[in-house]
């Protein structure tokens, strides 16, 4: 209904006035859905506490990877765990991703619940055969006889100034494969809830963290801090409600999308920001419901554009909500080049907040700045 | 000039220093030969002290070097210790003795590692040989299963040639490896096969019908028709489903073994692979890891001389596979793979060591791949036919073992022909039954991708059923919906 009204007014100066007359979206809230938070927690602590609690609850859970024990974790995510659980459950490995991934899968075959840490997911490529051919496909190929309750976790995507072999986003690579589940937490609540869900899940899960988010603090409610807290896999979160354009994002880009939404709101565009949380399975229902409400879509991701997450989201919307689209879907992704090192080049190779703002405006036919504000 | 003087002086000083050192111990007076630079800092905590903190349990380094062990207690601060008449110094990883001559280790030893065998080519026990005794019952079971495996291979191979199954892989020439190794294990031991070990599954109780069902991919196949023929698997019999990529099962086995160790089970993991598989990265990662983790796993290499068309001379330049165990700190043995009793004894001992001592063992069984790599291969294209025939006849493991069994008066020709015709009949029957059995229903296309079927797959299944209902003519009649 609202969509029809918009089509009538169409593009151009009128739209801006119409949009401004609509009620602005509710003030940006980060921890939506749970009671107001008094405590703050970094993503690093959120992950550490989730690991600790799950290892405490289930003796078959163990952590394996390079530097996870004595060094307290390459990024200190596993701090304190070796001291608490001993070398039988926190295993420092030789440098062989293929080795420890294969060994983890073998342990999972026999009923343990390993958490395999990759120092970054770029190194998971040295083990990708085990992830795909030994983990993802085993349950299917063995007709349910061999289940693989394993979690592969580690930082994914661009950090800062680490060059091409340390900066790739693997969301699209792993989300492509049936048999895997792929999760992408953003906030501390996401980190805790999704990691716990991943560890408890009987299927192999790829848990894509982000190095730059490890140090960021987010408010967490008492419910989130409870040891039984768990988020459902396959459900996205509406980080910010809006009416004019849907912006989907995951991991670090959620923060950027929220910033863009704030800027857009000052210009009268109310953006709805969806934190995907789960790339496989993708919460198509939430995405489509949102697009049916706003009629416009901007997908944001840090990875390479071709065959990326945005492409899949766009197709999902075309398949299910084509008539609701008022504008072509906008896709914001990283540049189609291996990540350069020089700081200025790197900045241009990754989406920035203004890119998201401009895309949202294009989707709202507001690319050309308004001549006069009413 | 100075250099020459230094060289001479250094060797003289080295000798003098070496002679001095024993005395130095008593007096506690620290001296350090000038050419060896400043005294190094005190040794890193010796391995024996840092034990439970690092890595996967106890220390088991340099077990043979008693001088090093003794030296730990007498260590003076600058790290120099006399071990007999050589100096030794601490480096990360333990003490090493110095030597003044520069010597490269040779690329190979003068003699190849010896091969353990019990029966000679005529099936007689070699005098002086030591082996694990087998009862008549066990010996006969081993023999009959070897024959069954051989016949099964023949008949399934023929079935593929007749177009009744799409693919098959034989274990011709490796029947002793298959059956004898399986006989030395317990049912609790976890088997992670490559693909040329169906005999292990046969030994454990997989029926000929179950083999046939998998090859035909019918609805009784435990794999629900998801995999090519010969990719057998059985949870119940502790035999992990065969997986096509080479050597991936090696690290899996280490993981499974580690899991058994954590559960403190009286069982080990055993994994099989060929000579070709030892070139994969997974082989190296797995052996190294197993040694560090002290995992109770048996690495069983079927060195049958060929990796499809690649002979071992082009696969590696080491003395086969057994020599590599030592490089990783793993005990190993080379055994005659066509000698059933030798294989049985070796695996029996390996299992004992793996479990009681919590260590990996490498077994290299030398044998010959008599058959083609698979039904997609014609090995006469890359190797001489008479070589194949020689191994098929003169070096056949089954006839060799049979001679021994018959030599004990445990078997007769009459029983032989009865066994062979019975097994053949059973197999032909199993194939007929498997062939006529319906294929798995369409539901099984979508299950087991995940633990619980996700909504998108349920939708796709519904869509498929609707399409089939709308266009029944396009859908094959012999596949249930």
GROMACS .gro file of C-alpha atoms in nm, chain A:
model
  374
    1UNK     CA    1   0.000   0.000   0.000
    2UNK     CA    2   0.270   0.237   0.095
    3UNK     CA    3   0.464   0.108  -0.201
    4UNK     CA    4   0.184   0.208  -0.433
    5UNK     CA    5   0.181   0.556  -0.288
    6UNK     CA    6   0.553   0.581  -0.354
    7UNK     CA    7   0.522   0.469  -0.710
    8UNK     CA    8   0.268   0.740  -0.766
    9UNK     CA    9   0.500   1.008  -0.642
   10UNK     CA   10   0.792   0.846  -0.819
   11UNK     CA   11   1.135   0.996  -0.832
   12UNK     CA   12   1.234   1.355  -0.810
   13UNK     CA   13   1.186   1.636  -0.561
   14UNK     CA   14   0.839   1.531  -0.451
   15UNK     CA   15   0.961   1.209  -0.301
   16UNK     CA   16   1.180   1.385  -0.053
   17UNK     CA   17   0.883   1.582   0.081
   18UNK     CA   18   0.672   1.271   0.101
   19UNK     CA   19   0.940   1.087   0.290
   20UNK     CA   20   0.985   1.368   0.535
   21UNK     CA   21   0.615   1.372   0.611
   22UNK     CA   22   0.632   1.002   0.701
   23UNK     CA   23   0.714   0.930   1.062
   24UNK     CA   24   1.086   0.893   1.110
   25UNK     CA   25   1.211   0.557   1.221
   26UNK     CA   26   1.253   0.496   1.590
   27UNK     CA   27   1.580   0.613   1.737
   28UNK     CA   28   1.866   0.380   1.662
   29UNK     CA   29   1.890   0.106   1.918
   30UNK     CA   30   2.158  -0.150   1.919
   31UNK     CA   31   2.035  -0.417   2.158
   32UNK     CA   32   1.687  -0.450   2.025
   33UNK     CA   33   1.453  -0.705   2.165
   34UNK     CA   34   1.611  -0.750   2.506
   35UNK     CA   35   1.588  -0.539   2.817
   36UNK     CA   36   1.806  -0.232   2.840
   37UNK     CA   37   2.167  -0.328   2.899
   38UNK     CA   38   2.371  -0.211   3.190
   39UNK     CA   39   2.690  -0.407   3.113
   40UNK     CA   40   2.925  -0.382   2.819
   41UNK     CA   41   3.137  -0.662   2.683
   42UNK     CA   42   3.394  -0.683   2.407
   43UNK     CA   43   3.345  -0.935   2.130
   44UNK     CA   44   3.667  -1.098   2.243
   45UNK     CA   45   3.532  -1.153   2.593
   46UNK     CA   46   3.201  -1.266   2.452
   47UNK     CA   47   3.372  -1.537   2.247
   48UNK     CA   48   3.598  -1.635   2.535
   49UNK     CA   49   3.308  -1.669   2.775
   50UNK     CA   50   3.108  -1.870   2.524
   51UNK     CA   51   3.399  -2.111   2.473
   52UNK     CA   52   3.452  -2.138   2.847
   53UNK     CA   53   3.089  -2.208   2.925
   54UNK     CA   54   3.045  -2.467   2.651
   55UNK     CA   55   3.365  -2.647   2.744
   56UNK     CA   56   3.254  -2.650   3.102
   57UNK     CA   57   2.912  -2.787   3.017
   58UNK     CA   58   3.025  -3.062   2.780
   59UNK     CA   59   3.349  -3.254   2.836
   60UNK     CA   60   3.361  -3.367   2.475
   61UNK     CA   61   3.413  -3.009   2.354
   62UNK     CA   62   3.775  -2.924   2.293
   63UNK     CA   63   3.970  -2.649   2.120
   64UNK     CA   64   4.250  -2.708   1.872
   65UNK     CA   65   4.459  -2.474   1.666
   66UNK     CA   66   4.785  -2.284   1.639
   67UNK     CA   67   4.874  -2.076   1.945
   68UNK     CA   68   4.544  -2.140   2.120
   69UNK     CA   69   4.699  -2.272   2.439
   70UNK     CA   70   5.021  -2.133   2.579
   71UNK     CA   71   4.997  -1.814   2.378
   72UNK     CA   72   4.637  -1.769   2.498
   73UNK     CA   73   4.521  -1.751   2.139
   74UNK     CA   74   4.667  -1.557   1.849
   75UNK     CA   75   4.405  -1.290   1.920
   76UNK     CA   76   4.364  -1.387   2.285
   77UNK     CA   77   4.022  -1.534   2.224
   78UNK     CA   78   4.113  -1.850   2.416
   79UNK     CA   79   4.273  -1.669   2.705
   80UNK     CA   80   4.278  -1.866   3.026
   81UNK     CA   81   4.136  -2.181   2.873
   82UNK     CA   82   4.455  -2.387   2.881
   83UNK     CA   83   4.499  -2.309   3.249
   84UNK     CA   84   4.143  -2.403   3.324
   85UNK     CA   85   4.097  -2.713   3.111
   86UNK     CA   86   4.445  -2.847   3.059
   87UNK     CA   87   4.637  -2.960   2.750
   88UNK     CA   88   4.396  -3.244   2.678
   89UNK     CA   89   4.121  -2.999   2.590
   90UNK     CA   90   4.314  -2.702   2.459
   91UNK     CA   91   4.557  -2.833   2.201
   92UNK     CA   92   4.842  -2.634   2.051
   93UNK     CA   93   4.910  -2.783   1.710
   94UNK     CA   94   5.204  -2.805   1.474
   95UNK     CA   95   5.170  -2.581   1.172
   96UNK     CA   96   4.951  -2.790   0.955
   97UNK     CA   97   4.601  -2.675   0.882
   98UNK     CA   98   4.542  -2.983   0.672
   99UNK     CA   99   4.664  -3.192   0.962
  100UNK     CA  100   4.467  -3.047   1.247
  101UNK     CA  101   4.154  -2.996   1.042
  102UNK     CA  102   4.165  -3.360   0.935
  103UNK     CA  103   4.235  -3.467   1.289
  104UNK     CA  104   3.948  -3.257   1.418
  105UNK     CA  105   3.714  -3.413   1.166
  106UNK     CA  106   3.834  -3.758   1.267
  107UNK     CA  107   3.770  -3.678   1.630
  108UNK     CA  108   3.424  -3.550   1.540
  109UNK     CA  109   3.356  -3.871   1.346
  110UNK     CA  110   3.415  -4.058   1.668
  111UNK     CA  111   3.192  -3.837   1.878
  112UNK     CA  112   3.402  -3.555   2.020
  113UNK     CA  113   3.300  -3.195   1.955
  114UNK     CA  114   3.606  -3.012   1.830
  115UNK     CA  115   3.642  -2.640   1.781
  116UNK     CA  116   3.909  -2.582   1.522
  117UNK     CA  117   4.060  -2.237   1.518
  118UNK     CA  118   4.217  -2.100   1.203
  119UNK     CA  119   4.450  -1.812   1.265
  120UNK     CA  120   4.262  -1.652   0.982
  121UNK     CA  121   4.024  -1.813   0.739
  122UNK     CA  122   4.274  -1.739   0.465
  123UNK     CA  123   4.473  -2.032   0.604
  124UNK     CA  124   4.168  -2.254   0.596
  125UNK     CA  125   4.234  -2.293   0.225
  126UNK     CA  126   4.517  -2.527   0.318
  127UNK     CA  127   4.255  -2.743   0.483
  128UNK     CA  128   3.960  -2.680   0.260
  129UNK     CA  129   3.948  -3.035   0.129
  130UNK     CA  130   3.886  -3.160   0.480
  131UNK     CA  131   3.624  -2.894   0.543
  132UNK     CA  132   3.432  -2.969   0.226
  133UNK     CA  133   3.499  -3.333   0.145
  134UNK     CA  134   3.548  -3.473   0.491
  135UNK     CA  135   3.320  -3.255   0.702
  136UNK     CA  136   3.044  -3.100   0.493
  137UNK     CA  137   2.960  -3.402   0.283
  138UNK     CA  138   3.009  -3.684   0.529
  139UNK     CA  139   2.667  -3.696   0.682
  140UNK     CA  140   2.507  -3.710   0.341
  141UNK     CA  141   2.749  -3.954   0.182
  142UNK     CA  142   2.735  -4.190   0.476
  143UNK     CA  143   2.357  -4.161   0.486
  144UNK     CA  144   2.353  -4.024   0.839
  145UNK     CA  145   2.601  -4.275   0.981
  146UNK     CA  146   2.879  -4.023   1.023
  147UNK     CA  147   2.784  -3.691   1.172
  148UNK     CA  148   3.043  -3.419   1.212
  149UNK     CA  149   2.961  -3.187   1.504
  150UNK     CA  150   3.259  -2.959   1.443
  151UNK     CA  151   3.303  -2.582   1.454
  152UNK     CA  152   3.562  -2.403   1.243
  153UNK     CA  153   3.618  -2.054   1.372
  154UNK     CA  154   3.858  -1.767   1.328
  155UNK     CA  155   3.888  -1.415   1.187
  156UNK     CA  156   3.758  -1.363   0.836
  157UNK     CA  157   3.772  -1.075   0.592
  158UNK     CA  158   3.988  -0.767   0.593
  159UNK     CA  159   4.185  -0.654   0.892
  160UNK     CA  160   4.406  -0.348   0.852
  161UNK     CA  161   4.718  -0.341   0.643
  162UNK     CA  162   4.771  -0.715   0.613
  163UNK     CA  163   4.763  -0.754   0.237
  164UNK     CA  164   4.586  -0.990   0.001
  165UNK     CA  165   4.667  -1.325   0.162
  166UNK     CA  166   4.530  -1.218   0.498
  167UNK     CA  167   4.224  -1.021   0.395
  168UNK     CA  168   3.985  -1.233   0.195
  169UNK     CA  169   3.626  -1.289   0.299
  170UNK     CA  170   3.524  -1.655   0.274
  171UNK     CA  171   3.154  -1.619   0.344
  172UNK     CA  172   3.058  -1.687  -0.018
  173UNK     CA  173   3.301  -1.979  -0.052
  174UNK     CA  174   3.162  -2.172   0.242
  175UNK     CA  175   2.801  -2.062   0.206
  176UNK     CA  176   2.810  -2.221  -0.137
  177UNK     CA  177   2.839  -2.573   0.004
  178UNK     CA  178   2.543  -2.781   0.119
  179UNK     CA  179   2.619  -2.954   0.443
  180UNK     CA  180   2.784  -2.655   0.606
  181UNK     CA  181   2.630  -2.385   0.819
  182UNK     CA  182   2.790  -2.042   0.803
  183UNK     CA  183   2.754  -1.784   1.078
  184UNK     CA  184   2.872  -1.424   1.091
  185UNK     CA  185   2.839  -1.255   1.429
  186UNK     CA  186   2.858  -0.879   1.464
  187UNK     CA  187   2.797  -0.774   1.823
  188UNK     CA  188   2.894  -0.938   2.150
  189UNK     CA  189   2.543  -1.074   2.182
  190UNK     CA  190   2.580  -1.232   1.840
  191UNK     CA  191   2.922  -1.366   1.928
  192UNK     CA  192   2.804  -1.535   2.245
  193UNK     CA  193   2.472  -1.663   2.121
  194UNK     CA  194   2.588  -1.784   1.782
  195UNK     CA  195   2.907  -1.950   1.904
  196UNK     CA  196   2.714  -2.140   2.167
  197UNK     CA  197   2.461  -2.243   1.906
  198UNK     CA  198   2.740  -2.351   1.672
  199UNK     CA  199   2.910  -2.566   1.934
  200UNK     CA  200   2.582  -2.735   2.024
  201UNK     CA  201   2.485  -2.793   1.662
  202UNK     CA  202   2.530  -3.147   1.522
  203UNK     CA  203   2.634  -3.018   1.178
  204UNK     CA  204   2.967  -2.866   1.075
  205UNK     CA  205   2.960  -2.489   1.128
  206UNK     CA  206   3.185  -2.221   0.982
  207UNK     CA  207   3.202  -1.937   1.231
  208UNK     CA  208   3.338  -1.623   1.064
  209UNK     CA  209   3.461  -1.366   1.313
  210UNK     CA  210   3.630  -1.037   1.239
  211UNK     CA  211   3.962  -0.927   1.381
  212UNK     CA  212   3.872  -0.561   1.396
  213UNK     CA  213   3.557  -0.636   1.594
  214UNK     CA  214   3.735  -0.831   1.865
  215UNK     CA  215   3.813  -0.517   2.062
  216UNK     CA  216   3.477  -0.348   2.017
  217UNK     CA  217   3.242  -0.326   2.311
  218UNK     CA  218   2.869  -0.377   2.296
  219UNK     CA  219   2.603  -0.360   2.565
  220UNK     CA  220   2.487  -0.702   2.684
  221UNK     CA  221   2.179  -0.780   2.887
  222UNK     CA  222   2.156  -1.022   3.176
  223UNK     CA  223   1.987  -1.269   2.948
  224UNK     CA  224   2.282  -1.263   2.710
  225UNK     CA  225   2.523  -1.319   2.998
  226UNK     CA  226   2.339  -1.626   3.120
  227UNK     CA  227   2.522  -1.950   3.042
  228UNK     CA  228   2.219  -2.103   2.875
  229UNK     CA  229   2.188  -1.815   2.629
  230UNK     CA  230   2.176  -1.926   2.269
  231UNK     CA  231   2.069  -1.768   1.943
  232UNK     CA  232   1.886  -1.962   1.673
  233UNK     CA  233   2.083  -2.041   1.361
  234UNK     CA  234   1.921  -1.911   1.045
  235UNK     CA  235   1.756  -1.602   1.193
  236UNK     CA  236   1.862  -1.251   1.105
  237UNK     CA  237   1.825  -0.956   1.339
  238UNK     CA  238   1.669  -0.621   1.256
  239UNK     CA  239   1.930  -0.393   1.408
  240UNK     CA  240   1.743  -0.081   1.316
  241UNK     CA  241   1.389  -0.053   1.193
  242UNK     CA  242   1.315   0.160   0.895
  243UNK     CA  243   1.064   0.221   0.621
  244UNK     CA  244   1.237   0.344   0.311
  245UNK     CA  245   1.518   0.110   0.222
  246UNK     CA  246   1.648  -0.223   0.347
  247UNK     CA  247   2.020  -0.253   0.402
  248UNK     CA  248   2.150  -0.606   0.460
  249UNK     CA  249   2.495  -0.656   0.606
  250UNK     CA  250   2.696  -0.901   0.811
  251UNK     CA  251   2.993  -0.884   1.042
  252UNK     CA  252   3.181  -0.557   1.044
  253UNK     CA  253   2.965  -0.407   0.773
  254UNK     CA  254   2.668  -0.404   1.011
  255UNK     CA  255   2.843  -0.129   1.203
  256UNK     CA  256   2.901   0.062   0.882
  257UNK     CA  257   2.541   0.011   0.776
  258UNK     CA  258   2.420   0.148   1.107
  259UNK     CA  259   2.637   0.453   1.068
  260UNK     CA  260   2.505   0.498   0.716
  261UNK     CA  261   2.150   0.466   0.845
  262UNK     CA  262   2.219   0.742   1.096
  263UNK     CA  263   2.346   0.969   0.819
  264UNK     CA  264   2.055   0.880   0.596
  265UNK     CA  265   1.802   0.955   0.868
  266UNK     CA  266   1.929   1.310   0.882
  267UNK     CA  267   1.842   1.339   0.517
  268UNK     CA  268   1.499   1.197   0.565
  269UNK     CA  269   1.566   0.843   0.453
  270UNK     CA  270   1.468   0.582   0.706
  271UNK     CA  271   1.683   0.278   0.651
  272UNK     CA  272   1.611  -0.064   0.794
  273UNK     CA  273   1.936  -0.242   0.879
  274UNK     CA  274   1.935  -0.620   0.884
  275UNK     CA  275   2.219  -0.799   1.058
  276UNK     CA  276   2.217  -1.130   0.869
  277UNK     CA  277   2.391  -1.328   1.149
  278UNK     CA  278   2.353  -1.644   0.943
  279UNK     CA  279   2.471  -1.671   0.582
  280UNK     CA  280   2.381  -2.035   0.542
  281UNK     CA  281   2.095  -2.084   0.605
  282UNK     CA  282   2.009  -1.735   0.493
  283UNK     CA  283   1.706  -1.578   0.661
  284UNK     CA  284   1.525  -1.524   0.334
  285UNK     CA  285   1.196  -1.473   0.513
  286UNK     CA  286   1.324  -1.176   0.711
  287UNK     CA  287   1.496  -1.022   0.410
  288UNK     CA  288   1.191  -1.055   0.191
  289UNK     CA  289   0.954  -0.931   0.458
  290UNK     CA  290   1.170  -0.625   0.498
  291UNK     CA  291   1.192  -0.560   0.126
  292UNK     CA  292   0.817  -0.599   0.095
  293UNK     CA  293   0.792  -0.326   0.353
  294UNK     CA  294   1.053  -0.084   0.218
  295UNK     CA  295   1.055  -0.183  -0.152
  296UNK     CA  296   1.423  -0.107  -0.186
  297UNK     CA  297   1.731  -0.310  -0.114
  298UNK     CA  298   2.098  -0.243  -0.068
  299UNK     CA  299   2.321  -0.540   0.008
  300UNK     CA  300   2.654  -0.473   0.177
  301UNK     CA  301   2.951  -0.707   0.208
  302UNK     CA  302   3.322  -0.673   0.239
  303UNK     CA  303   3.412  -0.956   0.005
  304UNK     CA  304   3.457  -0.966  -0.372
  305UNK     CA  305   3.142  -0.882  -0.566
  306UNK     CA  306   3.121  -1.167  -0.814
  307UNK     CA  307   2.921  -1.464  -0.682
  308UNK     CA  308   2.903  -1.293  -0.344
  309UNK     CA  309   2.642  -1.287  -0.070
  310UNK     CA  310   2.468  -0.986  -0.223
  311UNK     CA  311   2.415  -1.176  -0.545
  312UNK     CA  312   2.234  -1.453  -0.359
  313UNK     CA  313   2.021  -1.208  -0.158
  314UNK     CA  314   1.927  -1.020  -0.470
  315UNK     CA  315   1.821  -1.343  -0.641
  316UNK     CA  316   1.617  -1.446  -0.341
  317UNK     CA  317   1.430  -1.116  -0.351
  318UNK     CA  318   1.379  -1.137  -0.727
  319UNK     CA  319   1.240  -1.489  -0.685
  320UNK     CA  320   1.002  -1.406  -0.403
  321UNK     CA  321   0.931  -1.035  -0.395
  322UNK     CA  322   0.989  -0.907  -0.745
  323UNK     CA  323   0.668  -0.703  -0.765
  324UNK     CA  324   0.756  -0.524  -0.446
  325UNK     CA  325   1.080  -0.376  -0.574
  326UNK     CA  326   1.062  -0.011  -0.665
  327UNK     CA  327   1.421   0.016  -0.768
  328UNK     CA  328   1.699  -0.213  -0.884
  329UNK     CA  329   1.883  -0.384  -0.603
  330UNK     CA  330   2.206  -0.209  -0.513
  331UNK     CA  331   2.509  -0.419  -0.428
  332UNK     CA  332   2.800  -0.280  -0.229
  333UNK     CA  333   3.103  -0.507  -0.210
  334UNK     CA  334   3.480  -0.491  -0.192
  335UNK     CA  335   3.677  -0.406  -0.504
  336UNK     CA  336   3.731  -0.690  -0.744
  337UNK     CA  337   4.104  -0.698  -0.676
  338UNK     CA  338   4.325  -0.885  -0.431
  339UNK     CA  339   4.346  -0.661  -0.128
  340UNK     CA  340   4.625  -0.407  -0.170
  341UNK     CA  341   4.847  -0.320   0.118
  342UNK     CA  342   4.904   0.056   0.099
  343UNK     CA  343   4.665   0.225   0.336
  344UNK     CA  344   4.510   0.453   0.079
  345UNK     CA  345   4.457   0.173  -0.168
  346UNK     CA  346   4.321  -0.055   0.101
  347UNK     CA  347   4.069   0.205   0.204
  348UNK     CA  348   3.943   0.224  -0.151
  349UNK     CA  349   3.922  -0.152  -0.185
  350UNK     CA  350   3.678  -0.195   0.103
  351UNK     CA  351   3.327  -0.046   0.132
  352UNK     CA  352   3.308   0.271   0.336
  353UNK     CA  353   3.009   0.431   0.504
  354UNK     CA  354   2.965   0.688   0.226
  355UNK     CA  355   2.944   0.408  -0.030
  356UNK     CA  356   2.649   0.265   0.158
  357UNK     CA  357   2.488   0.606   0.193
  358UNK     CA  358   2.523   0.675  -0.178
  359UNK     CA  359   2.382   0.335  -0.269
  360UNK     CA  360   2.083   0.384  -0.043
  361UNK     CA  361   2.018   0.719  -0.201
  362UNK     CA  362   2.042   0.572  -0.548
  363UNK     CA  363   1.788   0.312  -0.446
  364UNK     CA  364   1.565   0.593  -0.325
  365UNK     CA  365   1.623   0.793  -0.642
  366UNK     CA  366   1.791   1.056  -0.432
  367UNK     CA  367   2.132   1.032  -0.596
  368UNK     CA  368   2.113   1.390  -0.710
  369UNK     CA  369   2.120   1.627  -0.414
  370UNK     CA  370   1.800   1.823  -0.346
  371UNK     CA  371   1.793   2.181  -0.461
  372UNK     CA  372   1.591   2.317  -0.172
  373UNK     CA  373   1.464   2.163   0.147
  374UNK     CA  374   1.101   2.221   0.220
   0.00000   0.00000   0.00000
